[in-house]
Amino acid sequence: KAGVTQTPRYLIKTRGQQVTLSCSPISGHRSVSWYQQTPGQGLQFLFEYFSETQRNKGNFPGRFSGRQFSNSRSEMNVSTLELGDSALYLCASSLTGANTEAFFGQGTRLTVV
Amino acid sequence: QQQVKQSPQSLIVQKGGISIINCAYENTAFDYFPWYQQFPGKGPALLIAIRPDVSEKKEGRFTISFNKSAKQFSLHIMDSQPGDSATYFCAARGGQNFVFGPGTRLSVLP
C-alpha cells in the first residue's frame, strides 16, 4: 500500500507570491491534516479535512487555506508569502481522523526568499 | 491546556543503554498518545501509541509507560542503537487533531 505522497518536495518562492502544496493520502483514508514544522515552533497544526469539509483549524492567519477533493487528495495554499512561512509542511492521513493512527508524508520544504 | 510538555530537549546515550523521554499533558480530554520518530529530511513516522486505559505497551525495544492520574507518559528505548538516533515527538490527540511535544533529539553513541 502506497504511503502519503506530498508534492513537490522542495519549493523556493519569493515574498508576496503564493504557493500550492499537494497531498495524496493513503488509499482509503478520508482524513487529511496539515502541519507546519519549524525549528523554533515545532509541529503546529494548520487544519484538518474530512470528506471535503474543513473539520478543524489551528491558529494560523487566513493566508493559509486548504481544500480536499472527492478522492481525498488535499491541497494547501499560502498567499502573500512571508519570510516566516519558510518551513517543512507536512500532511498526515488517517482513516477517519478521530482516534485513528495518523501517517505522515515526507513533507514539502518551502523556502521563502 | 492544549500543550504537551516534553523532556529532555536532547539526550545522549551509549549504545546498549536505555533512552527515556518524558511527556506531560494537562487536557484530560486527550485520549490517544502516539510517539513519532523523525529522521532528518523525513516526515515523522509512527513508532508506538497508547490509549489511557492501558498503563504500559511494549513493541520490541520500545515501551510506553502511561500514568493517567499524573497525566504523564514516557517512551523507553531499550538496548539503544546508533540507528535510533533521531528526533522523537510525543503527541496527544483530542478530537481530530494532534498536539505535539517540542521533540527530543536522541544521539546514540557507538
PDB file of C-alpha atoms in Angstrom:
ATOM      1  CA  LYS A   1       0.000   0.000   0.000  1.00  0.00           C
ATOM      2  CA  ALA A   2       1.454   3.349  -1.008  1.00  0.00           C
ATOM      3  CA  GLY A   3       2.170   5.854   1.733  1.00  0.00           C
ATOM      4  CA  VAL A   4       1.285   9.510   1.945  1.00  0.00           C
ATOM      5  CA  THR A   5       2.655  11.410  -1.023  1.00  0.00           C
ATOM      6  CA  GLN A   6       3.430  15.096  -0.906  1.00  0.00           C
ATOM      7  CA  THR A   7       4.457  17.192  -3.878  1.00  0.00           C
ATOM      8  CA  PRO A   8       6.614  18.989  -4.534  1.00  0.00           C
ATOM      9  CA  ARG A   9       9.377  18.012  -2.109  1.00  0.00           C
ATOM     10  CA  TYR A  10      11.105  21.366  -2.324  1.00  0.00           C
ATOM     11  CA  LEU A  11       9.973  24.856  -3.258  1.00  0.00           C
ATOM     12  CA  ILE A  12      11.629  28.241  -3.342  1.00  0.00           C
ATOM     13  CA  LYS A  13       9.329  31.242  -3.574  1.00  0.00           C
ATOM     14  CA  THR A  14       9.674  34.989  -3.297  1.00  0.00           C
ATOM     15  CA  ARG A  15       7.961  37.122  -0.675  1.00  0.00           C
ATOM     16  CA  GLY A  16       4.485  38.137  -1.775  1.00  0.00           C
ATOM     17  CA  GLN A  17       3.968  35.161  -4.043  1.00  0.00           C
ATOM     18  CA  GLN A  18       1.513  32.385  -3.382  1.00  0.00           C
ATOM     19  CA  VAL A  19       2.103  28.642  -3.287  1.00  0.00           C
ATOM     20  CA  THR A  20       0.041  25.463  -3.520  1.00  0.00           C
ATOM     21  CA  LEU A  21       1.147  22.202  -1.937  1.00  0.00           C
ATOM     22  CA  SER A  22      -0.420  18.832  -2.632  1.00  0.00           C
ATOM     23  CA  CYS A  23      -1.032  15.758  -0.509  1.00  0.00           C
ATOM     24  CA  SER A  24      -2.299  12.354  -1.612  1.00  0.00           C
ATOM     25  CA  PRO A  25      -3.355  10.291   1.398  1.00  0.00           C
ATOM     26  CA  ILE A  26      -3.116   6.562   1.833  1.00  0.00           C
ATOM     27  CA  SER A  27      -5.775   4.798  -0.192  1.00  0.00           C
ATOM     28  CA  GLY A  28      -8.989   4.552   1.801  1.00  0.00           C
ATOM     29  CA  HIS A  29      -8.040   7.295   4.242  1.00  0.00           C
ATOM     30  CA  ARG A  30     -10.542  10.119   4.339  1.00  0.00           C
ATOM     31  CA  SER A  31      -8.932  12.484   6.825  1.00  0.00           C
ATOM     32  CA  VAL A  32      -6.031  14.738   5.872  1.00  0.00           C
ATOM     33  CA  SER A  33      -4.360  17.088   8.326  1.00  0.00           C
ATOM     34  CA  TRP A  34      -1.713  19.686   7.604  1.00  0.00           C
ATOM     35  CA  TYR A  35       1.106  20.742   9.919  1.00  0.00           C
ATOM     36  CA  GLN A  36       3.850  23.335   9.800  1.00  0.00           C
ATOM     37  CA  GLN A  37       7.207  22.333  11.246  1.00  0.00           C
ATOM     38  CA  THR A  38       9.871  24.889  12.121  1.00  0.00           C
ATOM     39  CA  PRO A  39      12.910  24.655  14.418  1.00  0.00           C
ATOM     40  CA  GLY A  40      11.516  27.341  16.701  1.00  0.00           C
ATOM     41  CA  GLN A  41       7.843  26.391  16.903  1.00  0.00           C
ATOM     42  CA  GLY A  42       7.968  22.648  16.365  1.00  0.00           C
ATOM     43  CA  LEU A  43       4.987  20.898  14.798  1.00  0.00           C
ATOM     44  CA  GLN A  44       1.931  23.096  14.627  1.00  0.00           C
ATOM     45  CA  PHE A  45      -1.490  22.059  13.423  1.00  0.00           C
ATOM     46  CA  LEU A  46      -2.870  24.001  10.475  1.00  0.00           C
ATOM     47  CA  PHE A  47      -6.186  22.335   9.598  1.00  0.00           C
ATOM     48  CA  GLU A  48      -7.890  19.029   9.003  1.00  0.00           C
ATOM     49  CA  TYR A  49     -10.178  17.957   6.194  1.00  0.00           C
ATOM     50  CA  PHE A  50     -12.604  15.079   6.154  1.00  0.00           C
ATOM     51  CA  SER A  51     -14.932  14.266   3.281  1.00  0.00           C
ATOM     52  CA  GLU A  52     -14.123  17.543   1.538  1.00  0.00           C
ATOM     53  CA  THR A  53     -15.002  19.622   4.612  1.00  0.00           C
ATOM     54  CA  GLN A  54     -12.678  21.504   6.894  1.00  0.00           C
ATOM     55  CA  ARG A  55     -13.378  19.956  10.254  1.00  0.00           C
ATOM     56  CA  ASN A  56     -10.795  21.636  12.446  1.00  0.00           C
ATOM     57  CA  LYS A  57      -8.490  24.635  12.191  1.00  0.00           C
ATOM     58  CA  GLY A  58      -5.399  25.777  14.048  1.00  0.00           C
ATOM     59  CA  ASN A  59      -4.273  29.296  14.871  1.00  0.00           C
ATOM     60  CA  PHE A  60      -2.882  30.424  11.565  1.00  0.00           C
ATOM     61  CA  PRO A  61      -3.796  33.550   9.583  1.00  0.00           C
ATOM     62  CA  GLY A  62      -6.280  33.442   6.749  1.00  0.00           C
ATOM     63  CA  ARG A  63      -3.412  33.430   4.236  1.00  0.00           C
ATOM     64  CA  PHE A  64      -3.267  29.719   4.914  1.00  0.00           C
ATOM     65  CA  SER A  65      -6.111  27.813   3.321  1.00  0.00           C
ATOM     66  CA  GLY A  66      -6.817  24.354   2.070  1.00  0.00           C
ATOM     67  CA  ARG A  67      -9.268  22.115   0.362  1.00  0.00           C
ATOM     68  CA  GLN A  68      -9.968  18.465  -0.159  1.00  0.00           C
ATOM     69  CA  PHE A  69     -11.223  16.770  -3.262  1.00  0.00           C
ATOM     70  CA  SER A  70     -13.667  13.906  -3.627  1.00  0.00           C
ATOM     71  CA  ASN A  71     -10.783  11.426  -3.959  1.00  0.00           C
ATOM     72  CA  SER A  72      -9.469  12.668  -0.551  1.00  0.00           C
ATOM     73  CA  ARG A  73      -6.455  14.375  -2.092  1.00  0.00           C
ATOM     74  CA  SER A  74      -5.823  17.696  -0.419  1.00  0.00           C
ATOM     75  CA  GLU A  75      -4.150  20.934  -1.318  1.00  0.00           C
ATOM     76  CA  MET A  76      -2.845  23.676   0.896  1.00  0.00           C
ATOM     77  CA  ASN A  77      -2.447  27.229  -0.312  1.00  0.00           C
ATOM     78  CA  VAL A  78      -0.442  30.037   1.214  1.00  0.00           C
ATOM     79  CA  SER A  79      -0.964  33.507  -0.229  1.00  0.00           C
ATOM     80  CA  THR A  80       1.205  36.610   0.135  1.00  0.00           C
ATOM     81  CA  LEU A  81       4.180  34.617   1.344  1.00  0.00           C
ATOM     82  CA  GLU A  82       6.300  35.970   4.176  1.00  0.00           C
ATOM     83  CA  LEU A  83       9.854  35.018   5.144  1.00  0.00           C
ATOM     84  CA  GLY A  84       8.464  33.421   8.298  1.00  0.00           C
ATOM     85  CA  ASP A  85       6.460  30.956   6.233  1.00  0.00           C
ATOM     86  CA  SER A  86       9.665  29.091   5.438  1.00  0.00           C
ATOM     87  CA  ALA A  87       9.107  25.677   6.957  1.00  0.00           C
ATOM     88  CA  LEU A  88       8.550  21.996   6.355  1.00  0.00           C
ATOM     89  CA  TYR A  89       4.870  21.457   5.606  1.00  0.00           C
ATOM     90  CA  LEU A  90       3.640  18.007   6.499  1.00  0.00           C
ATOM     91  CA  CYS A  91       0.400  16.298   5.806  1.00  0.00           C
ATOM     92  CA  ALA A  92      -0.915  13.317   7.699  1.00  0.00           C
ATOM     93  CA  SER A  93      -3.633  10.932   6.637  1.00  0.00           C
ATOM     94  CA  SER A  94      -5.831   8.721   8.735  1.00  0.00           C
ATOM     95  CA  LEU A  95      -8.906   6.612   8.192  1.00  0.00           C
ATOM     96  CA  THR A  96     -11.408   8.849   9.883  1.00  0.00           C
ATOM     97  CA  GLY A  97      -9.350  11.264  11.943  1.00  0.00           C
ATOM     98  CA  ALA A  98     -10.674  10.783  15.421  1.00  0.00           C
ATOM     99  CA  ASN A  99      -8.591   8.343  17.445  1.00  0.00           C
ATOM    100  CA  THR A 100      -7.093   6.554  14.487  1.00  0.00           C
ATOM    101  CA  GLU A 101      -3.468   6.253  13.563  1.00  0.00           C
ATOM    102  CA  ALA A 102      -2.070   9.098  11.510  1.00  0.00           C
ATOM    103  CA  PHE A 103       0.666   8.627   8.944  1.00  0.00           C
ATOM    104  CA  PHE A 104       2.822  11.472   7.709  1.00  0.00           C
ATOM    105  CA  GLY A 105       4.221  12.205   4.313  1.00  0.00           C
ATOM    106  CA  GLN A 106       7.817  13.301   3.803  1.00  0.00           C
ATOM    107  CA  GLY A 107       6.782  16.919   3.647  1.00  0.00           C
ATOM    108  CA  THR A 108       7.337  19.873   1.360  1.00  0.00           C
ATOM    109  CA  ARG A 109      10.256  22.095   2.266  1.00  0.00           C
ATOM    110  CA  LEU A 110       9.214  25.665   1.461  1.00  0.00           C
ATOM    111  CA  THR A 111      11.818  28.397   1.420  1.00  0.00           C
ATOM    112  CA  VAL A 112      10.671  31.993   1.050  1.00  0.00           C
ATOM    113  CA  VAL A 113      13.356  34.449  -0.060  1.00  0.00           C
TER     114      VAL A 113
ATOM    115  CA  GLN B   1      -4.242  23.319  28.395  1.00  0.00           C
ATOM    116  CA  GLN B   2      -3.576  22.273  24.850  1.00  0.00           C
ATOM    117  CA  GLN B   3       0.160  21.951  25.470  1.00  0.00           C
ATOM    118  CA  VAL B   4       2.212  18.819  25.705  1.00  0.00           C
ATOM    119  CA  LYS B   5       5.490  19.243  27.560  1.00  0.00           C
ATOM    120  CA  GLN B   6       8.434  17.043  26.654  1.00  0.00           C
ATOM    121  CA  SER B   7      11.832  16.488  28.232  1.00  0.00           C
ATOM    122  CA  PRO B   8      14.723  16.328  27.829  1.00  0.00           C
ATOM    123  CA  GLN B   9      15.334  18.541  24.816  1.00  0.00           C
ATOM    124  CA  SER B  10      18.327  16.417  23.888  1.00  0.00           C
ATOM    125  CA  LEU B  11      19.683  13.105  25.063  1.00  0.00           C
ATOM    126  CA  ILE B  12      22.968  11.307  24.551  1.00  0.00           C
ATOM    127  CA  VAL B  13      23.086   7.604  25.319  1.00  0.00           C
ATOM    128  CA  GLN B  14      25.728   4.946  24.842  1.00  0.00           C
ATOM    129  CA  LYS B  15      24.978   2.015  22.573  1.00  0.00           C
ATOM    130  CA  GLY B  16      23.141  -0.633  24.543  1.00  0.00           C
ATOM    131  CA  GLY B  17      21.820   1.825  27.094  1.00  0.00           C
ATOM    132  CA  ILE B  18      18.253   2.823  27.893  1.00  0.00           C
ATOM    133  CA  SER B  19      16.827   6.050  26.469  1.00  0.00           C
ATOM    134  CA  ILE B  20      13.960   7.614  28.398  1.00  0.00           C
ATOM    135  CA  ILE B  21      11.864  10.531  27.151  1.00  0.00           C
ATOM    136  CA  ASN B  22       9.083  12.023  29.238  1.00  0.00           C
ATOM    137  CA  CYS B  23       5.921  13.903  28.350  1.00  0.00           C
ATOM    138  CA  ALA B  24       3.200  15.578  30.367  1.00  0.00           C
ATOM    139  CA  TYR B  25      -0.180  16.992  29.440  1.00  0.00           C
ATOM    140  CA  GLU B  26      -2.997  18.914  31.094  1.00  0.00           C
ATOM    141  CA  ASN B  27      -6.068  18.313  28.977  1.00  0.00           C
ATOM    142  CA  THR B  28      -7.938  15.291  30.295  1.00  0.00           C
ATOM    143  CA  ALA B  29      -9.881  15.135  27.025  1.00  0.00           C
ATOM    144  CA  PHE B  30      -6.810  13.728  25.295  1.00  0.00           C
ATOM    145  CA  ASP B  31      -7.404  10.043  24.684  1.00  0.00           C
ATOM    146  CA  TYR B  32      -4.738   8.802  22.322  1.00  0.00           C
ATOM    147  CA  PHE B  33      -0.985   9.215  22.812  1.00  0.00           C
ATOM    148  CA  PRO B  34       1.392   8.327  19.971  1.00  0.00           C
ATOM    149  CA  TRP B  35       5.137   8.683  19.689  1.00  0.00           C
ATOM    150  CA  TYR B  36       6.743   9.635  16.418  1.00  0.00           C
ATOM    151  CA  GLN B  37      10.312   9.213  15.221  1.00  0.00           C
ATOM    152  CA  GLN B  38      11.723  11.636  12.713  1.00  0.00           C
ATOM    153  CA  PHE B  39      14.975  11.386  10.791  1.00  0.00           C
ATOM    154  CA  PRO B  40      16.467  14.458   9.086  1.00  0.00           C
ATOM    155  CA  GLY B  41      14.714  15.235   5.825  1.00  0.00           C
ATOM    156  CA  LYS B  42      11.877  12.812   6.520  1.00  0.00           C
ATOM    157  CA  GLY B  43       8.367  13.123   7.872  1.00  0.00           C
ATOM    158  CA  PRO B  44       7.555  11.798  11.347  1.00  0.00           C
ATOM    159  CA  ALA B  45       6.928   8.059  11.437  1.00  0.00           C
ATOM    160  CA  LEU B  46       4.526   6.497  13.914  1.00  0.00           C
ATOM    161  CA  LEU B  47       6.545   4.446  16.382  1.00  0.00           C
ATOM    162  CA  ILE B  48       4.142   3.281  19.059  1.00  0.00           C
ATOM    163  CA  ALA B  49       0.923   4.563  20.608  1.00  0.00           C
ATOM    164  CA  ILE B  50      -1.162   4.031  23.712  1.00  0.00           C
ATOM    165  CA  ARG B  51      -4.667   4.757  24.937  1.00  0.00           C
ATOM    166  CA  PRO B  52      -5.255   5.873  28.546  1.00  0.00           C
ATOM    167  CA  ASP B  53      -6.985   2.665  29.610  1.00  0.00           C
ATOM    168  CA  VAL B  54      -3.605   0.887  29.400  1.00  0.00           C
ATOM    169  CA  SER B  55      -0.642   1.576  31.690  1.00  0.00           C
ATOM    170  CA  GLU B  56       2.068   0.103  29.505  1.00  0.00           C
ATOM    171  CA  LYS B  57       2.562  -1.010  25.932  1.00  0.00           C
ATOM    172  CA  LYS B  58       5.630  -2.718  24.541  1.00  0.00           C
ATOM    173  CA  GLU B  59       6.655  -3.234  20.940  1.00  0.00           C
ATOM    174  CA  GLY B  60      10.086  -4.727  20.509  1.00  0.00           C
ATOM    175  CA  ARG B  61      12.635  -2.449  22.145  1.00  0.00           C
ATOM    176  CA  PHE B  62      10.124   0.387  22.549  1.00  0.00           C
ATOM    177  CA  THR B  63       7.853   0.727  25.591  1.00  0.00           C
ATOM    178  CA  ILE B  64       5.335   3.402  26.513  1.00  0.00           C
ATOM    179  CA  SER B  65       4.529   3.842  30.180  1.00  0.00           C
ATOM    180  CA  PHE B  66       1.347   5.782  30.908  1.00  0.00           C
ATOM    181  CA  ASN B  67       0.310   7.333  34.222  1.00  0.00           C
ATOM    182  CA  LYS B  68      -3.217   8.643  33.838  1.00  0.00           C
ATOM    183  CA  SER B  69      -3.503  10.153  37.316  1.00  0.00           C
ATOM    184  CA  ALA B  70      -0.266  12.094  36.885  1.00  0.00           C
ATOM    185  CA  LYS B  71      -1.077  12.922  33.265  1.00  0.00           C
ATOM    186  CA  GLN B  72       2.349  11.755  32.196  1.00  0.00           C
ATOM    187  CA  PHE B  73       3.669   9.253  29.718  1.00  0.00           C
ATOM    188  CA  SER B  74       7.124   8.202  28.694  1.00  0.00           C
ATOM    189  CA  LEU B  75       8.983   6.353  25.975  1.00  0.00           C
ATOM    190  CA  HIS B  76      11.672   3.855  26.894  1.00  0.00           C
ATOM    191  CA  ILE B  77      14.064   2.582  24.247  1.00  0.00           C
ATOM    192  CA  MET B  78      15.881  -0.475  25.460  1.00  0.00           C
ATOM    193  CA  ASP B  79      19.263  -1.540  24.072  1.00  0.00           C
ATOM    194  CA  SER B  80      19.560   1.771  22.224  1.00  0.00           C
ATOM    195  CA  GLN B  81      21.333   1.592  18.869  1.00  0.00           C
ATOM    196  CA  PRO B  82      23.083   4.241  16.749  1.00  0.00           C
ATOM    197  CA  GLY B  83      20.275   3.768  14.202  1.00  0.00           C
ATOM    198  CA  ASP B  84      17.839   5.058  16.834  1.00  0.00           C
ATOM    199  CA  SER B  85      19.485   8.484  16.626  1.00  0.00           C
ATOM    200  CA  ALA B  86      16.624  10.746  15.580  1.00  0.00           C
ATOM    201  CA  THR B  87      14.188  13.286  16.957  1.00  0.00           C
ATOM    202  CA  TYR B  88      11.297  11.853  18.942  1.00  0.00           C
ATOM    203  CA  PHE B  89       7.970  13.587  19.378  1.00  0.00           C
ATOM    204  CA  CYS B  90       5.254  12.684  21.794  1.00  0.00           C
ATOM    205  CA  ALA B  91       1.751  13.732  20.881  1.00  0.00           C
ATOM    206  CA  ALA B  92      -1.733  13.773  22.295  1.00  0.00           C
ATOM    207  CA  ARG B  93      -4.954  13.621  20.376  1.00  0.00           C
ATOM    208  CA  GLY B  94      -8.215  15.201  21.359  1.00  0.00           C
ATOM    209  CA  GLY B  95     -10.899  15.335  18.738  1.00  0.00           C
ATOM    210  CA  GLN B  96      -9.472  15.424  15.247  1.00  0.00           C
ATOM    211  CA  ASN B  97      -6.035  16.953  15.656  1.00  0.00           C
ATOM    212  CA  PHE B  98      -2.786  16.249  17.445  1.00  0.00           C
ATOM    213  CA  VAL B  99      -0.849  18.421  19.826  1.00  0.00           C
ATOM    214  CA  PHE B 100       2.852  17.660  19.660  1.00  0.00           C
ATOM    215  CA  GLY B 101       5.597  18.000  22.191  1.00  0.00           C
ATOM    216  CA  PRO B 102       8.628  20.066  21.137  1.00  0.00           C
ATOM    217  CA  GLY B 103      10.734  16.996  20.436  1.00  0.00           C
ATOM    218  CA  THR B 104      13.792  15.269  21.884  1.00  0.00           C
ATOM    219  CA  ARG B 105      16.925  14.864  19.836  1.00  0.00           C
ATOM    220  CA  LEU B 106      18.418  11.485  20.694  1.00  0.00           C
ATOM    221  CA  SER B 107      22.016  10.626  19.873  1.00  0.00           C
ATOM    222  CA  VAL B 108      23.191   7.090  20.492  1.00  0.00           C
ATOM    223  CA  LEU B 109      26.965   6.828  20.580  1.00  0.00           C
ATOM    224  CA  PRO B 110      28.600   3.718  19.086  1.00  0.00           C
TER     225      PRO B 110
END
